[in-house]
């Protein structure tokens, strides 16, 4: 039996029920400003193991720990450099995850067997209040079956986990729509492991030069130092193809592909910033912020429409566009068509 708790965006006494479940080692899905998370007590090995089992998540794919106060960082990380404090002061609460050397108290299962720990302080008021009320750091990957599109609405979590977890807190649609930005601070220069809800350009204003891991650009990593680096992610049941290039050339190629697939007897869905004739169409919006907010919903809705192929429009890799393209390329299994013109 799964409890679904509907509530507004602020603190609510019903959250005490969800917080008690966290303390008891149960699983609770809740909204953050990025996507919905599937939460458990990060220091409870048995509870964390249930996250991996529920999601079907590989054991070497580390989890991000969510905290409610900056001071909690010192209870999880063995070393906290000045740059981490500077970033925390500027961007927490917010969609930034910091990777630091971990304390022994953090179970290996939570960190995927690594000697580092990934920590963030979410900005969503429901998430913050839930963590505060539980009094526990909360490990919370996205609340979806591993490899499938991330959830940006409680209904997505219901589709994947109803009857399999103890509680779902319904806080409406998540405002950002892509996961947090992950920054590794264990080296001499900050290293971007995963682009996300905080644009790289904003981080560079604070810390200067940031190196970019190949996985952040869409190349699979050998070792997953952060979620989304190593395994197939964000994929619907339908085949996804991403079309990248100049705007006019992309729109033309999308129309051509729709016709090509239809001639083969396939049902085609399109997700783009401009209208296209297809068996199913999802308008992503005009700005990178709108596209980020909509891509996972688009993938899920086009899948529900029963299409065989989803053709997705690529966007410029600036601001949130870097995170959008990271997600789209992974959703497509790197099936990318680049057009000129």
CSV table of C-alpha atoms in Angstrom, one decimal:
chain,number,residue,atom,x,y,z
A,1,UNK,CA,0.0,0.0,0.0
A,2,UNK,CA,1.3,3.4,-1.0
A,3,UNK,CA,0.3,6.6,0.8
A,4,UNK,CA,-0.1,9.5,-1.6
A,5,UNK,CA,0.0,12.9,0.2
A,6,UNK,CA,-1.2,15.9,-1.8
A,7,UNK,CA,0.0,19.3,-0.6
A,8,UNK,CA,0.9,22.8,-1.5
A,9,UNK,CA,4.4,24.0,-2.0
A,10,UNK,CA,5.0,25.0,1.6
A,11,UNK,CA,5.4,23.2,5.0
A,12,UNK,CA,2.5,20.9,5.9
A,13,UNK,CA,1.8,18.9,9.1
A,14,UNK,CA,1.1,15.9,6.9
A,15,UNK,CA,4.9,15.8,6.1
A,16,UNK,CA,5.4,14.5,9.6
A,17,UNK,CA,4.0,11.2,8.4
A,18,UNK,CA,6.5,11.0,5.5
A,19,UNK,CA,9.3,12.1,7.8
A,20,UNK,CA,8.5,9.3,10.3
A,21,UNK,CA,8.6,6.8,7.4
A,22,UNK,CA,12.1,8.0,6.5
A,23,UNK,CA,13.2,7.5,10.1
A,24,UNK,CA,11.7,4.0,10.0
A,25,UNK,CA,13.8,3.0,7.0
A,26,UNK,CA,10.9,3.3,4.5
A,27,UNK,CA,11.0,4.8,1.0
A,28,UNK,CA,9.3,8.2,0.3
A,29,UNK,CA,9.1,9.9,-3.1
A,30,UNK,CA,9.0,13.7,-2.9
A,31,UNK,CA,9.4,16.7,-5.1
A,32,UNK,CA,12.6,18.8,-5.4
A,33,UNK,CA,13.1,21.8,-7.6
A,34,UNK,CA,14.7,19.5,-10.2
A,35,UNK,CA,12.8,16.2,-10.4
A,36,UNK,CA,11.1,13.9,-7.9
A,37,UNK,CA,13.4,12.0,-5.7
A,38,UNK,CA,13.0,8.5,-4.2
A,39,UNK,CA,14.3,9.1,-0.7
A,40,UNK,CA,15.6,6.9,2.2
A,41,UNK,CA,17.8,7.5,5.2
A,42,UNK,CA,21.2,7.8,3.6
A,43,UNK,CA,23.0,6.3,6.7
A,44,UNK,CA,20.7,3.2,6.9
A,45,UNK,CA,22.2,0.5,4.7
A,46,UNK,CA,19.0,-1.6,4.6
A,47,UNK,CA,16.9,1.4,3.6
A,48,UNK,CA,19.3,2.5,0.9
A,49,UNK,CA,19.5,-1.1,-0.5
A,50,UNK,CA,15.7,-0.9,-1.0
A,51,UNK,CA,16.2,2.2,-3.3
A,52,UNK,CA,18.5,0.1,-5.6
A,53,UNK,CA,16.1,-2.8,-5.5
A,54,UNK,CA,13.0,-0.7,-6.2
A,55,UNK,CA,14.6,1.2,-9.1
A,56,UNK,CA,16.6,-1.8,-10.5
A,57,UNK,CA,19.6,0.4,-10.2
A,58,UNK,CA,23.2,-0.9,-10.7
A,59,UNK,CA,25.0,-1.1,-7.3
A,60,UNK,CA,28.0,1.0,-8.5
A,61,UNK,CA,25.8,3.9,-9.5
A,62,UNK,CA,26.2,6.3,-6.5
A,63,UNK,CA,23.3,8.2,-4.9
A,64,UNK,CA,23.1,11.9,-4.1
A,65,UNK,CA,22.6,12.7,-0.4
A,66,UNK,CA,20.2,15.6,0.3
A,67,UNK,CA,20.6,17.8,3.4
A,68,UNK,CA,18.5,20.5,5.0
A,69,UNK,CA,21.3,22.6,6.6
A,70,UNK,CA,24.8,23.4,5.3
A,71,UNK,CA,26.3,22.3,8.6
A,72,UNK,CA,25.2,18.7,7.8
A,73,UNK,CA,27.9,18.6,5.0
A,74,UNK,CA,30.6,18.3,7.7
A,75,UNK,CA,28.9,15.1,9.0
A,76,UNK,CA,29.1,13.5,5.5
A,77,UNK,CA,32.4,14.8,4.0
A,78,UNK,CA,35.8,14.1,5.4
A,79,UNK,CA,37.3,17.3,3.8
A,80,UNK,CA,35.4,20.4,2.9
A,81,UNK,CA,37.6,22.8,1.0
A,82,UNK,CA,37.1,26.6,0.9
A,83,UNK,CA,35.7,26.3,-2.7
A,84,UNK,CA,32.9,24.1,-1.4
A,85,UNK,CA,31.9,26.6,1.3
A,86,UNK,CA,32.0,29.4,-1.3
A,87,UNK,CA,29.7,27.4,-3.7
A,88,UNK,CA,27.4,26.4,-0.9
A,89,UNK,CA,27.0,29.9,0.3
A,90,UNK,CA,26.2,31.1,-3.2
A,91,UNK,CA,24.0,28.3,-4.6
A,92,UNK,CA,22.5,26.3,-1.7
A,93,UNK,CA,19.7,25.7,-1.4
A,94,UNK,CA,19.7,24.9,-5.1
A,95,UNK,CA,20.4,22.5,-7.9
A,96,UNK,CA,24.1,22.0,-7.3
A,97,UNK,CA,25.6,18.7,-6.0
A,98,UNK,CA,29.2,18.7,-4.7
A,99,UNK,CA,31.4,15.6,-4.7
A,100,UNK,CA,33.8,15.4,-1.8
A,101,UNK,CA,35.8,12.8,0.2
A,102,UNK,CA,33.4,10.9,2.4
A,103,UNK,CA,33.4,10.1,6.0
A,104,UNK,CA,33.4,6.5,7.2
A,105,UNK,CA,30.0,6.9,8.6
A,106,UNK,CA,28.5,7.1,5.1
A,107,UNK,CA,27.8,3.5,4.0
A,108,UNK,CA,29.6,2.3,0.9
A,109,UNK,CA,26.2,1.3,-0.7
A,110,UNK,CA,25.1,4.9,-0.7
A,111,UNK,CA,28.2,6.0,-2.5
A,112,UNK,CA,28.4,3.1,-5.0
A,113,UNK,CA,31.5,1.8,-3.3
A,114,UNK,CA,33.4,5.1,-3.9
A,115,UNK,CA,35.5,7.0,-1.3
A,116,UNK,CA,33.6,10.2,-2.3
A,117,UNK,CA,30.2,11.4,-1.4
A,118,UNK,CA,27.8,13.5,-3.5
A,119,UNK,CA,25.8,16.1,-1.5
A,120,UNK,CA,23.3,18.8,-2.2
A,121,UNK,CA,20.7,21.0,-0.4
A,122,UNK,CA,17.5,21.1,-2.4
A,123,UNK,CA,15.6,24.4,-2.8
A,124,UNK,CA,12.1,23.0,-2.9
A,125,UNK,CA,10.3,23.9,0.4
A,126,UNK,CA,8.6,20.5,0.6
A,127,UNK,CA,12.0,18.7,0.2
A,128,UNK,CA,13.7,20.9,2.8
A,129,UNK,CA,10.9,20.5,5.3
A,130,UNK,CA,10.7,16.8,4.9
A,131,UNK,CA,14.5,16.4,5.4
A,132,UNK,CA,14.4,18.7,8.5
A,133,UNK,CA,11.5,16.8,10.0
A,134,UNK,CA,13.2,13.5,9.5
A,135,UNK,CA,16.4,14.7,11.0
A,136,UNK,CA,18.3,12.5,8.6
A,137,UNK,CA,20.4,13.1,5.5
A,138,UNK,CA,18.3,11.6,2.7
A,139,UNK,CA,19.7,9.6,-0.2
A,140,UNK,CA,17.4,10.4,-3.2
A,141,UNK,CA,18.0,9.4,-6.8
A,142,UNK,CA,15.3,10.3,-9.3
A,143,UNK,CA,12.0,8.5,-8.5
A,144,UNK,CA,11.8,6.4,-11.7
A,145,UNK,CA,12.6,2.9,-12.9
A,146,UNK,CA,16.3,2.9,-13.7
A,147,UNK,CA,17.0,3.9,-17.2
A,148,UNK,CA,13.6,5.5,-17.8
A,149,UNK,CA,12.7,9.2,-18.1
A,150,UNK,CA,12.9,11.1,-14.8
A,151,UNK,CA,9.7,12.1,-13.1
A,152,UNK,CA,8.6,15.7,-13.0
A,153,UNK,CA,5.1,15.1,-11.7
A,154,UNK,CA,3.8,12.9,-8.9
A,155,UNK,CA,1.8,11.0,-11.5
A,156,UNK,CA,5.0,9.8,-13.1
A,157,UNK,CA,6.1,8.4,-9.7
A,158,UNK,CA,2.7,6.7,-9.3
A,159,UNK,CA,3.1,5.1,-12.8
A,160,UNK,CA,6.5,3.6,-11.8
A,161,UNK,CA,6.2,2.9,-8.1
A,162,UNK,CA,2.6,2.8,-6.8
A,163,UNK,CA,2.3,-0.3,-4.5
A,164,UNK,CA,6.0,-0.7,-4.4
A,165,UNK,CA,7.0,2.1,-2.0
A,166,UNK,CA,5.5,3.4,1.2
A,167,UNK,CA,4.8,7.1,0.4
A,168,UNK,CA,4.5,9.6,-2.5
A,169,UNK,CA,4.4,13.3,-1.6
A,170,UNK,CA,2.6,15.2,-4.4
A,171,UNK,CA,3.9,18.7,-4.7
A,172,UNK,CA,2.9,19.4,-8.3
A,173,UNK,CA,5.2,19.8,-11.2
A,174,UNK,CA,8.9,20.4,-10.5
A,175,UNK,CA,10.0,23.9,-11.7
A,176,UNK,CA,13.4,23.1,-13.3
A,177,UNK,CA,12.8,19.7,-14.8
A,178,UNK,CA,16.3,18.3,-15.1
A,179,UNK,CA,18.5,16.9,-12.3
A,180,UNK,CA,21.1,18.9,-10.4
A,181,UNK,CA,24.5,19.9,-11.7
A,182,UNK,CA,27.2,17.7,-10.3
A,183,UNK,CA,30.6,19.2,-9.5
A,184,UNK,CA,33.6,17.1,-8.4
A,185,UNK,CA,35.8,19.1,-5.9
A,186,UNK,CA,38.3,16.3,-5.1
A,187,UNK,CA,40.9,17.5,-7.6
A,188,UNK,CA,42.9,20.7,-8.1
A,189,UNK,CA,40.4,22.1,-10.5
A,190,UNK,CA,36.6,21.7,-10.2
A,191,UNK,CA,35.3,19.1,-12.6
A,192,UNK,CA,31.8,19.0,-14.1
A,193,UNK,CA,30.6,15.5,-13.9
A,194,UNK,CA,27.0,16.1,-15.0
A,195,UNK,CA,25.4,19.3,-16.3
A,196,UNK,CA,22.1,20.1,-14.7
A,197,UNK,CA,19.7,22.7,-13.3
A,198,UNK,CA,22.5,25.1,-12.4
A,199,UNK,CA,24.2,26.3,-15.6
A,200,UNK,CA,28.0,25.9,-15.9
A,201,UNK,CA,28.4,29.6,-16.7
A,202,UNK,CA,27.0,30.5,-13.3
A,203,UNK,CA,29.5,28.3,-11.5
A,204,UNK,CA,32.4,29.7,-13.5
A,205,UNK,CA,31.5,33.2,-12.3
A,206,UNK,CA,32.2,32.0,-8.7
A,207,UNK,CA,35.1,29.6,-9.1
A,208,UNK,CA,36.7,30.4,-12.4
A,209,UNK,CA,37.8,27.6,-14.7
A,210,UNK,CA,35.9,24.4,-14.6
A,211,UNK,CA,37.0,21.2,-16.4
A,212,UNK,CA,34.4,19.2,-18.2
A,213,UNK,CA,34.3,15.4,-17.9
A,214,UNK,CA,33.6,13.7,-21.3
A,215,UNK,CA,30.4,12.1,-19.7
A,216,UNK,CA,29.0,15.6,-19.3
A,217,UNK,CA,29.1,15.9,-23.1
A,218,UNK,CA,27.4,12.6,-23.6
A,219,UNK,CA,30.3,10.1,-23.6
A,220,UNK,CA,29.8,7.1,-21.3
A,221,UNK,CA,32.2,6.9,-18.4
A,222,UNK,CA,34.1,3.7,-17.2
A,223,UNK,CA,33.5,4.7,-13.5
A,224,UNK,CA,30.3,6.4,-12.3
A,225,UNK,CA,31.5,9.1,-9.9
A,226,UNK,CA,28.0,10.7,-10.2
A,227,UNK,CA,24.6,9.5,-11.4
A,228,UNK,CA,24.0,9.6,-15.1
A,229,UNK,CA,27.6,9.0,-16.1
A,230,UNK,CA,27.9,5.3,-16.9
A,231,UNK,CA,24.5,3.7,-17.7
A,232,UNK,CA,21.6,4.1,-20.1
A,233,UNK,CA,19.4,6.9,-18.8
A,234,UNK,CA,16.2,8.8,-19.5
A,235,UNK,CA,15.0,6.4,-22.2
A,236,UNK,CA,11.3,5.7,-23.1
A,237,UNK,CA,10.2,2.5,-24.7
A,238,UNK,CA,10.1,4.1,-28.2
A,239,UNK,CA,13.3,4.6,-30.2
A,240,UNK,CA,14.6,8.2,-29.8
A,241,UNK,CA,16.5,10.1,-32.5
A,242,UNK,CA,17.9,13.6,-31.8
A,243,UNK,CA,18.4,16.0,-34.7
A,244,UNK,CA,21.0,18.7,-34.2
A,245,UNK,CA,22.2,21.6,-36.3
A,246,UNK,CA,21.0,25.0,-37.5
A,247,UNK,CA,17.3,25.7,-36.6
A,248,UNK,CA,16.0,25.8,-40.1
A,249,UNK,CA,17.9,22.7,-41.2
A,250,UNK,CA,16.7,20.8,-38.1
A,251,UNK,CA,13.1,21.6,-38.7
A,252,UNK,CA,13.3,20.5,-42.3
A,253,UNK,CA,15.1,17.2,-41.4
A,254,UNK,CA,12.5,16.4,-38.7
A,255,UNK,CA,9.7,16.6,-41.3
A,256,UNK,CA,11.7,14.4,-43.7
A,257,UNK,CA,12.2,11.8,-41.0
A,258,UNK,CA,8.6,11.7,-40.1
A,259,UNK,CA,7.7,10.9,-43.7
A,260,UNK,CA,10.4,8.3,-44.0
A,261,UNK,CA,9.3,6.4,-40.9
A,262,UNK,CA,5.7,6.7,-41.8
A,263,UNK,CA,6.4,5.1,-45.2
A,264,UNK,CA,7.8,2.1,-43.2
A,265,UNK,CA,4.5,1.8,-41.3
A,266,UNK,CA,5.8,3.2,-38.1
A,267,UNK,CA,4.0,5.6,-35.7
A,268,UNK,CA,6.1,8.7,-35.2
A,269,UNK,CA,6.2,11.3,-32.3
A,270,UNK,CA,7.9,14.6,-32.4
A,271,UNK,CA,9.1,16.8,-29.6
A,272,UNK,CA,10.3,20.2,-30.8
A,273,UNK,CA,10.1,24.0,-30.3
A,274,UNK,CA,8.0,24.4,-33.5
A,275,UNK,CA,4.9,22.6,-34.7
A,276,UNK,CA,5.3,19.5,-36.8
A,277,UNK,CA,2.8,17.1,-38.4
A,278,UNK,CA,3.2,13.7,-36.8
A,279,UNK,CA,1.2,11.0,-35.2
A,280,UNK,CA,1.9,12.7,-31.8
A,281,UNK,CA,3.5,16.0,-31.1
A,282,UNK,CA,4.8,17.7,-27.9
A,283,UNK,CA,5.6,21.4,-28.0
A,284,UNK,CA,8.8,21.8,-25.8
A,285,UNK,CA,8.6,25.6,-25.6
A,286,UNK,CA,10.8,28.3,-26.9
A,287,UNK,CA,13.5,28.8,-24.3
A,288,UNK,CA,16.1,26.4,-22.8
A,289,UNK,CA,14.3,26.8,-19.5
A,290,UNK,CA,11.0,25.7,-21.0
A,291,UNK,CA,12.6,22.8,-22.9
A,292,UNK,CA,14.4,21.6,-19.7
A,293,UNK,CA,11.1,21.7,-17.8
A,294,UNK,CA,9.3,19.7,-20.5
A,295,UNK,CA,11.7,17.0,-21.9
A,296,UNK,CA,11.0,14.2,-19.5
A,297,UNK,CA,7.2,14.8,-19.6
A,298,UNK,CA,7.4,14.8,-23.4
A,299,UNK,CA,9.2,11.5,-23.5
A,300,UNK,CA,6.7,9.9,-21.1
A,301,UNK,CA,3.6,11.3,-22.9
A,302,UNK,CA,4.8,10.4,-26.4
A,303,UNK,CA,5.5,6.9,-25.1
A,304,UNK,CA,2.0,6.7,-23.7
A,305,UNK,CA,0.7,7.8,-27.2
A,306,UNK,CA,2.2,4.5,-28.4
A,307,UNK,CA,4.6,5.8,-31.0
A,308,UNK,CA,7.4,3.6,-32.3
A,309,UNK,CA,9.9,6.4,-32.9
A,310,UNK,CA,10.4,9.8,-31.2
A,311,UNK,CA,12.2,12.5,-33.1
A,312,UNK,CA,13.6,15.2,-30.8
A,313,UNK,CA,14.9,18.6,-31.7
A,314,UNK,CA,18.3,19.5,-30.3
A,315,UNK,CA,19.0,22.9,-28.9
A,316,UNK,CA,22.1,25.1,-28.4
A,317,UNK,CA,24.4,24.0,-25.6
A,318,UNK,CA,24.3,27.2,-23.6
A,319,UNK,CA,22.9,27.7,-20.1
A,320,UNK,CA,20.4,24.9,-19.4
A,321,UNK,CA,20.9,23.8,-23.0
A,322,UNK,CA,24.0,21.8,-22.0
A,323,UNK,CA,21.9,19.7,-19.5
A,324,UNK,CA,19.1,19.3,-22.0
A,325,UNK,CA,21.4,17.9,-24.7
A,326,UNK,CA,23.1,15.6,-22.2
A,327,UNK,CA,19.7,14.1,-21.3
A,328,UNK,CA,18.4,13.9,-24.9
A,329,UNK,CA,21.6,12.2,-26.3
A,330,UNK,CA,21.4,9.6,-23.5
A,331,UNK,CA,17.7,9.1,-24.0
A,332,UNK,CA,18.5,8.4,-27.7
A,333,UNK,CA,21.3,6.0,-26.9
A,334,UNK,CA,23.5,8.5,-28.8
A,335,UNK,CA,21.5,8.1,-32.0
A,336,UNK,CA,22.1,11.7,-33.3
A,337,UNK,CA,21.6,13.2,-36.7
A,338,UNK,CA,23.6,16.3,-37.3
A,339,UNK,CA,22.5,18.5,-40.2
A,340,UNK,CA,24.1,21.5,-41.9
A,341,UNK,CA,22.6,24.6,-43.4
